[in-house]
Short mmCIF file of C-alpha atoms and ligand atoms in Angstrom, two decimals:
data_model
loop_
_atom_site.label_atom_id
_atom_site.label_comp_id
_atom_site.label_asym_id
_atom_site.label_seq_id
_atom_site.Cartn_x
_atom_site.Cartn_y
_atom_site.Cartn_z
CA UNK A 1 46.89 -21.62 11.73
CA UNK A 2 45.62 -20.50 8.41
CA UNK A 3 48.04 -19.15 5.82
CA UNK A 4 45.25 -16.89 4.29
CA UNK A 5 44.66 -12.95 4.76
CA UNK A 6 41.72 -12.23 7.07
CA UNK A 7 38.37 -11.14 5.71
CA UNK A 8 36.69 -8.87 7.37
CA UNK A 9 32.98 -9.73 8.19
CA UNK A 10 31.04 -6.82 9.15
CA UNK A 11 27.21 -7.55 11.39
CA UNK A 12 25.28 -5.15 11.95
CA UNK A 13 22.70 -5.68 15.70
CA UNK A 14 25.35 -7.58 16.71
CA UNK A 15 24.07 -7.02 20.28
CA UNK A 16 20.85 -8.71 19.54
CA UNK A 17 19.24 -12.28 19.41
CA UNK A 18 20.34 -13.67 15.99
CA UNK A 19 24.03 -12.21 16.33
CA UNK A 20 24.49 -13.75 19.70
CA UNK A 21 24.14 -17.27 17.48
CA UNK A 22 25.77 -15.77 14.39
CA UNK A 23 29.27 -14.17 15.57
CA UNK A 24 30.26 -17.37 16.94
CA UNK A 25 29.25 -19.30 13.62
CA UNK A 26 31.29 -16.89 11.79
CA UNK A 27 34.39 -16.86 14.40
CA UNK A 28 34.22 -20.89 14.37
CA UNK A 29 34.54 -20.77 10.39
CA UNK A 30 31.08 -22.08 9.44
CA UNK A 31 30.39 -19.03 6.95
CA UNK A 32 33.64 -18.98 4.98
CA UNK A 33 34.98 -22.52 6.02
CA UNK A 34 37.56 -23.43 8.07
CA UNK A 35 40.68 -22.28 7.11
CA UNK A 36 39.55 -18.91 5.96
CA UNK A 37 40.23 -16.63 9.33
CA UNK A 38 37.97 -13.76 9.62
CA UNK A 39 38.03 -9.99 11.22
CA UNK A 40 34.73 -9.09 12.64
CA UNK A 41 33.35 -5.50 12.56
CA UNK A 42 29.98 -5.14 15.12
CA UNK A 43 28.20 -2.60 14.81
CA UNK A 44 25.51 -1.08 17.52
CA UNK A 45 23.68 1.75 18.14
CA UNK A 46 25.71 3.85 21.33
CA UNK A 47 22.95 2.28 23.96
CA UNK A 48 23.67 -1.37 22.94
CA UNK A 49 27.66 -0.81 22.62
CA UNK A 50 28.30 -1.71 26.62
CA UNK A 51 25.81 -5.51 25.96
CA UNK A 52 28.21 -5.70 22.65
CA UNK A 53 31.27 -5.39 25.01
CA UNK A 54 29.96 -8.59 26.72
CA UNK A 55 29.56 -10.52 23.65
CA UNK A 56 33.07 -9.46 22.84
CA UNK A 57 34.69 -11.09 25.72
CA UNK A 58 32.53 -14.27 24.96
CA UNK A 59 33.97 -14.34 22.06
CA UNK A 60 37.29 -13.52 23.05
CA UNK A 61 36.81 -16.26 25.67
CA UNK A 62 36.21 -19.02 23.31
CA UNK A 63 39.90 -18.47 21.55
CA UNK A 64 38.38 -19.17 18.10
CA UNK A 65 41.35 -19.99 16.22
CA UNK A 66 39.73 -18.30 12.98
CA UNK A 67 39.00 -15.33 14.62
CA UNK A 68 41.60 -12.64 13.63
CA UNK A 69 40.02 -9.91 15.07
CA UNK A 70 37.13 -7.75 15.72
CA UNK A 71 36.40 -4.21 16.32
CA UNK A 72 33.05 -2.28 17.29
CA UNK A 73 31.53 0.29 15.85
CA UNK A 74 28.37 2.61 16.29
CA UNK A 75 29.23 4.25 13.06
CA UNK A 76 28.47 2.18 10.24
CA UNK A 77 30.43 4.50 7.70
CA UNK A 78 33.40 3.03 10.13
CA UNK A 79 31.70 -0.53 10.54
CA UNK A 80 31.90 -1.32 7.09
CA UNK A 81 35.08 0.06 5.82
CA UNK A 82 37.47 -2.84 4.39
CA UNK A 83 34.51 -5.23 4.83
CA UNK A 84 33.77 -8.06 2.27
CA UNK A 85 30.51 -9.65 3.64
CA UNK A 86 28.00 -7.53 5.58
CA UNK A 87 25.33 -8.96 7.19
CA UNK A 88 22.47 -6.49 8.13
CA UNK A 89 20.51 -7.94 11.13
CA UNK A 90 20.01 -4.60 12.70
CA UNK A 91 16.51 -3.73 12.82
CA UNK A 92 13.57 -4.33 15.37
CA UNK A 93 12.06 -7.76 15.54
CA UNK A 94 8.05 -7.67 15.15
CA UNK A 95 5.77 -8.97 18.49
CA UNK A 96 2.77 -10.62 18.87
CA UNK A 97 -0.27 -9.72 16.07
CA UNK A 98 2.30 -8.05 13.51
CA UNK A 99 3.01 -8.23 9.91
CA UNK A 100 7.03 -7.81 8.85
CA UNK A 101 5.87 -5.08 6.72
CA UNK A 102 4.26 -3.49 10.07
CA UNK A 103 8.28 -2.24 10.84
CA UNK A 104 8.74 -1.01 7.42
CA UNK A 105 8.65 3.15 9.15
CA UNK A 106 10.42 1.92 12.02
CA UNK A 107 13.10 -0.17 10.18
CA UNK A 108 13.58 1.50 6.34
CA UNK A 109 15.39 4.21 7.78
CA UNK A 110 18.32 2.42 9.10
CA UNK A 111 18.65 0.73 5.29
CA UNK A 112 18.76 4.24 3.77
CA UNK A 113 21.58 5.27 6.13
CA UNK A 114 23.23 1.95 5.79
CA UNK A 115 22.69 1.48 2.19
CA UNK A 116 24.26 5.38 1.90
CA UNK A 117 27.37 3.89 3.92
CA UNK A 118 28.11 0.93 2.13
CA UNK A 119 27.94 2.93 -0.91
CA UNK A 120 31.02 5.47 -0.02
CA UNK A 121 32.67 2.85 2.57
CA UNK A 122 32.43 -0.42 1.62
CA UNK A 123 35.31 -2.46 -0.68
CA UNK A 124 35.00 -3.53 -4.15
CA UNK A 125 34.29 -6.79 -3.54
CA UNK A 126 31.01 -6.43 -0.98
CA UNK A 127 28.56 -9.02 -0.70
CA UNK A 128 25.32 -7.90 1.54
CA UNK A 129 22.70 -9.76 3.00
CA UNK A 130 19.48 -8.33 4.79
CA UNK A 131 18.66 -10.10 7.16
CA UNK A 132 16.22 -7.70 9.30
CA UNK A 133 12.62 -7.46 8.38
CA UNK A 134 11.58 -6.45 6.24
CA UNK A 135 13.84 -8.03 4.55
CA UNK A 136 13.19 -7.95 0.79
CA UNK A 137 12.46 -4.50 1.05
CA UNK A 138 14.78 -3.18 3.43
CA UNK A 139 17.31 -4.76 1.05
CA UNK A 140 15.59 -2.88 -1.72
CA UNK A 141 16.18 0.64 0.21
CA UNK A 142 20.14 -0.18 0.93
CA UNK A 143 20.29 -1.45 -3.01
CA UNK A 144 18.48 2.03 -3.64
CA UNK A 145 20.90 4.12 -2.00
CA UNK A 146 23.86 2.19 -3.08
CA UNK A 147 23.74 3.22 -6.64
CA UNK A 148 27.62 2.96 -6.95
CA UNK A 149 27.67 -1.03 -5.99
CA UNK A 150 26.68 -3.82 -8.50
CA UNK A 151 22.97 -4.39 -7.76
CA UNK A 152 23.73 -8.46 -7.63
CA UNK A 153 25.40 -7.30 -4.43
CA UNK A 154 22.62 -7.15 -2.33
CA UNK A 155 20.43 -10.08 -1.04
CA UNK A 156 17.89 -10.59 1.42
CA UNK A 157 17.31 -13.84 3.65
CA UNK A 158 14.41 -16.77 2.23
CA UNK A 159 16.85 -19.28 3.37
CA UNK A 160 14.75 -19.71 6.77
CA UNK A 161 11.73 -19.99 4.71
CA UNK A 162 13.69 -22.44 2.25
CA UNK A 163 15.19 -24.61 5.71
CA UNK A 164 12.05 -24.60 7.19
CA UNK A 165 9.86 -25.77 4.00
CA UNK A 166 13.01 -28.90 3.67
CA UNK A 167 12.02 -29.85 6.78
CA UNK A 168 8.54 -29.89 7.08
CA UNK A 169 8.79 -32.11 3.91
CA UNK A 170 11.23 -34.10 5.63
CA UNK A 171 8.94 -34.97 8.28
CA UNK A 172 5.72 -35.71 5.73
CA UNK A 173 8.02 -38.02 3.22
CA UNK A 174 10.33 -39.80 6.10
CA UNK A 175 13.09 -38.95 4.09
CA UNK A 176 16.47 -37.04 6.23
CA UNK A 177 16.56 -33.29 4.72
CA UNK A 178 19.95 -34.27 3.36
CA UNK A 179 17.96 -36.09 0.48
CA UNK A 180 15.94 -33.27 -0.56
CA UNK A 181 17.49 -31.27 -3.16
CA UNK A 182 15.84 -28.32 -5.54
CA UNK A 183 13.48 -26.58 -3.17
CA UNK A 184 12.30 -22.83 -3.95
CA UNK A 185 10.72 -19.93 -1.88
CA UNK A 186 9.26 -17.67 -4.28
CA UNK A 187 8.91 -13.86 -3.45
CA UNK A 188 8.59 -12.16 -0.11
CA UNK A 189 9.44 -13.32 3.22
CA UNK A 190 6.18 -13.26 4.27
CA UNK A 191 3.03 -14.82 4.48
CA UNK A 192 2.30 -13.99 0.84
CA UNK A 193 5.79 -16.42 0.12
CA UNK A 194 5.24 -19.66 -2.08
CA UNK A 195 7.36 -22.29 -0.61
CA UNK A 196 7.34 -24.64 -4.07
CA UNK A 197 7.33 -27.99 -4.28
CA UNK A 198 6.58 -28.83 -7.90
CA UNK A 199 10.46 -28.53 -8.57
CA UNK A 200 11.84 -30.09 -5.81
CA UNK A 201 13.55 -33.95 -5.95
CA UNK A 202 12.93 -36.54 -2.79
CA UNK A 203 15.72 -39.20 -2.82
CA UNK A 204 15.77 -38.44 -6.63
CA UNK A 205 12.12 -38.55 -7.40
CA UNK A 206 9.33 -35.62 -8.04
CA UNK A 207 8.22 -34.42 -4.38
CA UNK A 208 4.85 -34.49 -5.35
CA UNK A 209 4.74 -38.48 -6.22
CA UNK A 210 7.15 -38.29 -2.74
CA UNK A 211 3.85 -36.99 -0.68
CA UNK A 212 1.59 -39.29 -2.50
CA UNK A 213 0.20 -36.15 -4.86
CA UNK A 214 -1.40 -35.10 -1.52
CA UNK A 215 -3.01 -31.29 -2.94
CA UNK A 216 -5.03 -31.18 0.49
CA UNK A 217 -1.68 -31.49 2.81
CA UNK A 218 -0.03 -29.37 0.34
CA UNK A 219 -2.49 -26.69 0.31
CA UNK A 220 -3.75 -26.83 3.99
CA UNK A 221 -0.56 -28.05 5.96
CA UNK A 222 2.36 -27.55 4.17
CA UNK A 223 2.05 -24.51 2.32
CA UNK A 224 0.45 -22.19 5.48
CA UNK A 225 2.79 -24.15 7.92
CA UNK A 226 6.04 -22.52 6.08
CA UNK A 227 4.08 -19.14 5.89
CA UNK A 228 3.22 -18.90 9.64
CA UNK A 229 6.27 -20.12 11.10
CA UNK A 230 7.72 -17.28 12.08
CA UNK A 231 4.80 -15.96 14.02
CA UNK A 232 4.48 -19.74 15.15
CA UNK A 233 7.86 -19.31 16.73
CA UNK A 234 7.02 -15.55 18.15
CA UNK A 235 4.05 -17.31 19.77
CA UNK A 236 5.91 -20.01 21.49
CA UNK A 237 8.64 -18.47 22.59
CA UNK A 238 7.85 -15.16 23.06
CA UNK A 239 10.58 -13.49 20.94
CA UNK A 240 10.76 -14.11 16.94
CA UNK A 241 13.55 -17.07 15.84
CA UNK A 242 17.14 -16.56 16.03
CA UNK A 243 19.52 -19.87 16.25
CA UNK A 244 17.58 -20.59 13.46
CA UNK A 245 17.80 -16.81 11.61
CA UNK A 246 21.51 -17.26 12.40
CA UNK A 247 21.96 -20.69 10.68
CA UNK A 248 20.31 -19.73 7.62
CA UNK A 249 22.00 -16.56 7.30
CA UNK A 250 25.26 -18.91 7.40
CA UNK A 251 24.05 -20.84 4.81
CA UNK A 252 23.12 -17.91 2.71
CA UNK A 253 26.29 -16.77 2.84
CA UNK A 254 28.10 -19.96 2.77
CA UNK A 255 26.51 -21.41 -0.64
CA UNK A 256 27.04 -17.43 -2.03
CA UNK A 257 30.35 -17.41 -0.78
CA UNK A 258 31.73 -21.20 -1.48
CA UNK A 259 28.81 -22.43 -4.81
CA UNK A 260 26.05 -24.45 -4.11
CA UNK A 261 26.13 -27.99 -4.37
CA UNK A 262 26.12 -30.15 -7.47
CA UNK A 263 22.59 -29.58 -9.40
CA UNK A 264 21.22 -28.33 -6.42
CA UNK A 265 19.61 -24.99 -5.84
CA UNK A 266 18.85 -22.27 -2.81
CA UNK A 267 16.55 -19.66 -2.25
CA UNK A 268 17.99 -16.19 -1.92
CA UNK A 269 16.35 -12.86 -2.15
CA UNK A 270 17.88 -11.07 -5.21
CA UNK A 271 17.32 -7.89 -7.32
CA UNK A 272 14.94 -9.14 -10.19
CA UNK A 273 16.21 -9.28 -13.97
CA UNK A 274 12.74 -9.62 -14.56
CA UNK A 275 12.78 -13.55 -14.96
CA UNK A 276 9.72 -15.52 -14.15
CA UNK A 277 7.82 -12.32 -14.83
CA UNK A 278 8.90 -10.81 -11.43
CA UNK A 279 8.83 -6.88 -12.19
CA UNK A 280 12.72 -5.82 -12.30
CA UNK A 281 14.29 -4.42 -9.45
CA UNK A 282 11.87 -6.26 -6.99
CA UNK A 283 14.08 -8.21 -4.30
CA UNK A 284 12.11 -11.60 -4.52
CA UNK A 285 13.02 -14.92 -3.73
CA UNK A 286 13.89 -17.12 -6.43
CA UNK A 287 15.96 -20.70 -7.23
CA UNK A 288 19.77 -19.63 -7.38
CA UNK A 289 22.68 -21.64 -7.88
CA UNK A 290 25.58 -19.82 -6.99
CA UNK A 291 29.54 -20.39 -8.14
CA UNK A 292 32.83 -18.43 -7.60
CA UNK A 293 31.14 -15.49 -5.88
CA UNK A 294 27.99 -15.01 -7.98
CA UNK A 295 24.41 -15.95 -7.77
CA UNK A 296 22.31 -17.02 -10.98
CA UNK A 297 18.41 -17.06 -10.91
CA UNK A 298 17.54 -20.73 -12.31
CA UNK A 299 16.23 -19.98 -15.26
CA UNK A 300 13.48 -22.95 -17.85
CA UNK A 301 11.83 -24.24 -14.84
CA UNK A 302 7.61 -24.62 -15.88
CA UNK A 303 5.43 -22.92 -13.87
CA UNK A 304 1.69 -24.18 -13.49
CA UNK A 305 -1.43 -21.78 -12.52
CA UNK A 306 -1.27 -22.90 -9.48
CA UNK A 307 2.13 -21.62 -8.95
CA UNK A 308 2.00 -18.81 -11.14
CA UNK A 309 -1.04 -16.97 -9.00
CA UNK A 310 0.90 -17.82 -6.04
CA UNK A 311 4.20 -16.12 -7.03
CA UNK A 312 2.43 -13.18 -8.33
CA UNK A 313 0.24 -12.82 -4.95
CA UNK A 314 3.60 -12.01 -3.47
CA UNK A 315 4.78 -10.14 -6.08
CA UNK A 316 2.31 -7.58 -5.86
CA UNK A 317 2.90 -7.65 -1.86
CA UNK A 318 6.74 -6.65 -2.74
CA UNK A 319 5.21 -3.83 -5.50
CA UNK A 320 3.32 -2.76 -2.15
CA UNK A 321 5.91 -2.50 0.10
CA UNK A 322 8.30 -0.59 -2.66
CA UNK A 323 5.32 2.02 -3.40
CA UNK A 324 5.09 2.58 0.71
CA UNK A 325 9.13 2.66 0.94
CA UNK A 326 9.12 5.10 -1.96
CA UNK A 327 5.88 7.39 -0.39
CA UNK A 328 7.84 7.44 2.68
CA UNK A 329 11.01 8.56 0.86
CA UNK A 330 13.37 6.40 1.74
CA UNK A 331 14.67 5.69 -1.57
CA UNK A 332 15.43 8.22 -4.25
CA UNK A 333 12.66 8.94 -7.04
P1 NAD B 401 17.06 -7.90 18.51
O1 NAD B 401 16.14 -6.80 18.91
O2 NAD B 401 17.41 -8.95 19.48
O3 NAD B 401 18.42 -7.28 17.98
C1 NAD B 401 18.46 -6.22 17.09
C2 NAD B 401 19.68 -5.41 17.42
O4 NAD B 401 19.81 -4.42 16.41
C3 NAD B 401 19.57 -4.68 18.76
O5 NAD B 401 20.69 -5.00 19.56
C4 NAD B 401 19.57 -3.21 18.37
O6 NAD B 401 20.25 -2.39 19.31
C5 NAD B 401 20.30 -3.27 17.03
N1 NAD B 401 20.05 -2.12 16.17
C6 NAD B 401 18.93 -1.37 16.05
N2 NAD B 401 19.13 -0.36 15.19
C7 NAD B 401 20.39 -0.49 14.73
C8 NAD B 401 21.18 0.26 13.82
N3 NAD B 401 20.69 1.34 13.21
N4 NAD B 401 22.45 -0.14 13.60
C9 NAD B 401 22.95 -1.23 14.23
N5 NAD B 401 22.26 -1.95 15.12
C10 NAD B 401 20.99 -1.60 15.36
O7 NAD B 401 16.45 -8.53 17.17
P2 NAD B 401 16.82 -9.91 16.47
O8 NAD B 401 15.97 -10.98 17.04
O9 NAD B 401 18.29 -10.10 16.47
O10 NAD B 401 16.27 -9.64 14.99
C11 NAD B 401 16.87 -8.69 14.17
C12 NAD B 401 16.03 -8.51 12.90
O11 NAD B 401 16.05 -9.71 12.11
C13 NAD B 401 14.55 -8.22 13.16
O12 NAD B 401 14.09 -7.23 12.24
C14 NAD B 401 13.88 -9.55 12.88
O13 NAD B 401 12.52 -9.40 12.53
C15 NAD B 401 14.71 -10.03 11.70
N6 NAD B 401 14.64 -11.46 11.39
C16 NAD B 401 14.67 -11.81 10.06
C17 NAD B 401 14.62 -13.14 9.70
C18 NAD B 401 14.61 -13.55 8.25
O14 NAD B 401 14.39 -14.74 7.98
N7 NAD B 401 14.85 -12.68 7.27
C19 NAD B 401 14.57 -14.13 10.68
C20 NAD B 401 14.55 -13.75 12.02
C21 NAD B 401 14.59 -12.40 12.37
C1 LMR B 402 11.04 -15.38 11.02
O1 LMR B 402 10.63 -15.76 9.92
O2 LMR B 402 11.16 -16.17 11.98
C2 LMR B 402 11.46 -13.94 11.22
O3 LMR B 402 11.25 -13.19 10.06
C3 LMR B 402 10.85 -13.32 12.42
C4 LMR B 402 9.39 -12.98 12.21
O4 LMR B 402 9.02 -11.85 12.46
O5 LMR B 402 8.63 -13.86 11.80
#
């Protein structure tokens, strides 16, 4: 048994798809490693607190020797008290023939009450990550309504988006996704994203000279593929991703949490400094390198025209979505 103090992990849904993958990631240690034991606050809304009851006796039943503790909660003033890393997955998936941004009514509003609580509940040392769509935005309303927490606090979840792109090129070069290092999603988690490629090293070598400097695969296959998947998903399966959702949203917290590898880089959703010409204040997706807690946007990488029109398309999606969240009210003036 670990010698360390507890932290307490709070997830929001935690009655839903993803969580059923996620708590058990988190209980097992894959989030903050494995000799850092964890308390887990779930929150639900009242109708979903007798399913969460089940989950807790799963995980009760699997005698995690990580897991501390866990308490639920249909409060989230309560849910997130004492907690260090919140993950909020909360929010209604989209079906069949919808955009993310077509929740953005139905979903904002839970970030505004949420973003109010972690504001007068949460500890010093929060981390957040939005998982539920839409995610850059939704993050943007909790980050709104959190004025009292560091803004490099809150993220949103590309790291799907960033998985999914690895593989895909994975699958064109031959090469095992361990070998691909410095991928980037730029912007929205959306069809607007740029999954980039012009950064990113195969075995050690440009990806582009990896895919034989193949524009029509990389504009027709590659680029649309990584775009789509998550409606590819909803169509096959009849219910948008979640193992998946869950894994990324481990390693999202994981490489936040514990530093990204040597040289490498992630994508993460993060309040804009403005770098890259990405208005301030935007959540967008950018490179990040994180170490002892913090994120850093990767800053000198050259951006062609190609690129550039892309990450701006997306841009002004996320400009969009903040003018309807603000229109709606659900962030202050
Ligand atoms: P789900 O419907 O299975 O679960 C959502 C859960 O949230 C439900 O149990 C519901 O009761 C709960 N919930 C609703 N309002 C709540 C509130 N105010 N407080 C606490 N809990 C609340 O959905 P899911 O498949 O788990 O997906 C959750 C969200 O994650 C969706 O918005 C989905 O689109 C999004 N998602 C994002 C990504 C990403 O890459 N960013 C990937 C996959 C899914
Ligand atoms: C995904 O990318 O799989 C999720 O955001 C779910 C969705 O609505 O596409």
């Amino acid at each position: 048994m670990s010698e360390k103090q507890p932290v307490k992990v709070a997830v929001t849904g935690a009655a839903g798809q993803i969580a059923y993958s996620l708590l058990f990631r988190i209980a097992n240690g894959d989030m903050l490693g494995n000799e850092q034991p964890v308390h887990l606050n779930m929150l639900e809304i009242p109708q979903a607190l007798g399913a969460l009851e089940g989950v807790c006796m799963e995980l009760e039943d699997c005698a995690f020797p990580l897991l501390a503790g866990m308490d639920t909660f249909d409060d989230p003033a309560r849910a997130f008290e004492g907690a260090s890393y919140v993950l909020l997955v909360g929010a209604r998936p989209r079906t069949k023939g919808m955009e993310r941004k077509d929740l953005l009514e139905a979903n904002g509003r839970i970030f505004t009450e949420q973003g109010r609580a972690l504001n007068d509940n949460a500890p010093d040392d929060v981390r957040v990550l939005v998982v539920g769509n839409p995610a850059n935005t939704n993050c943007l309303v909790a980050m709104e309504n959190a004025p009292d927490i560091p803004r490099e606090r809150f993220t949103a979840m590309t790291r799907l988006d960033h998985n999914r792109a690895l593989a895909q090129l994975a699958r064109k070069t031959g090469v095992p996704v361990s070998r691909i290092t410095r991928m980037t999603i730029w912007g929205n988690h959306s069809t607007t994203q740029y999954p980039d490629v012009f950064h990113a090293l195969v075995d050690g070598r440009p990806a582009f000279d990896a895919i034989g400097r193949d524009r029509n695969w990389l504009e027709n296959e590659f680029i649309p593929t990584v775009q789509k998947r998550g409606a590819a998903v909803i169509e096959a399966r009849g219910a948008s991703s979640a193992a998946s959702a869950a894994n990324a949203a481990i390693d999202h917290v994981r490489d936040w949490a514990l530093g990204t590898a040597n040289g490498d880089w992630v994508s993460m959703a993060v309040p804009s400094d403005g770098s890259y010409g990405v208005d301030e204040g935007l959540v967008s997706s950018f490179p990040c390198r994180c170490a002892g807690g913090n994120w850093e946007i990767v800053q000198g990488l050259e951006i062609d025209e190609f690129s550039r029109s892309r990450i701006e398309a997306s841009v002004a999606e996320l400009r969009e979505e903040r003018d309807a969240v603000r229109s709606l009210g659900l962030v202050p003036a």
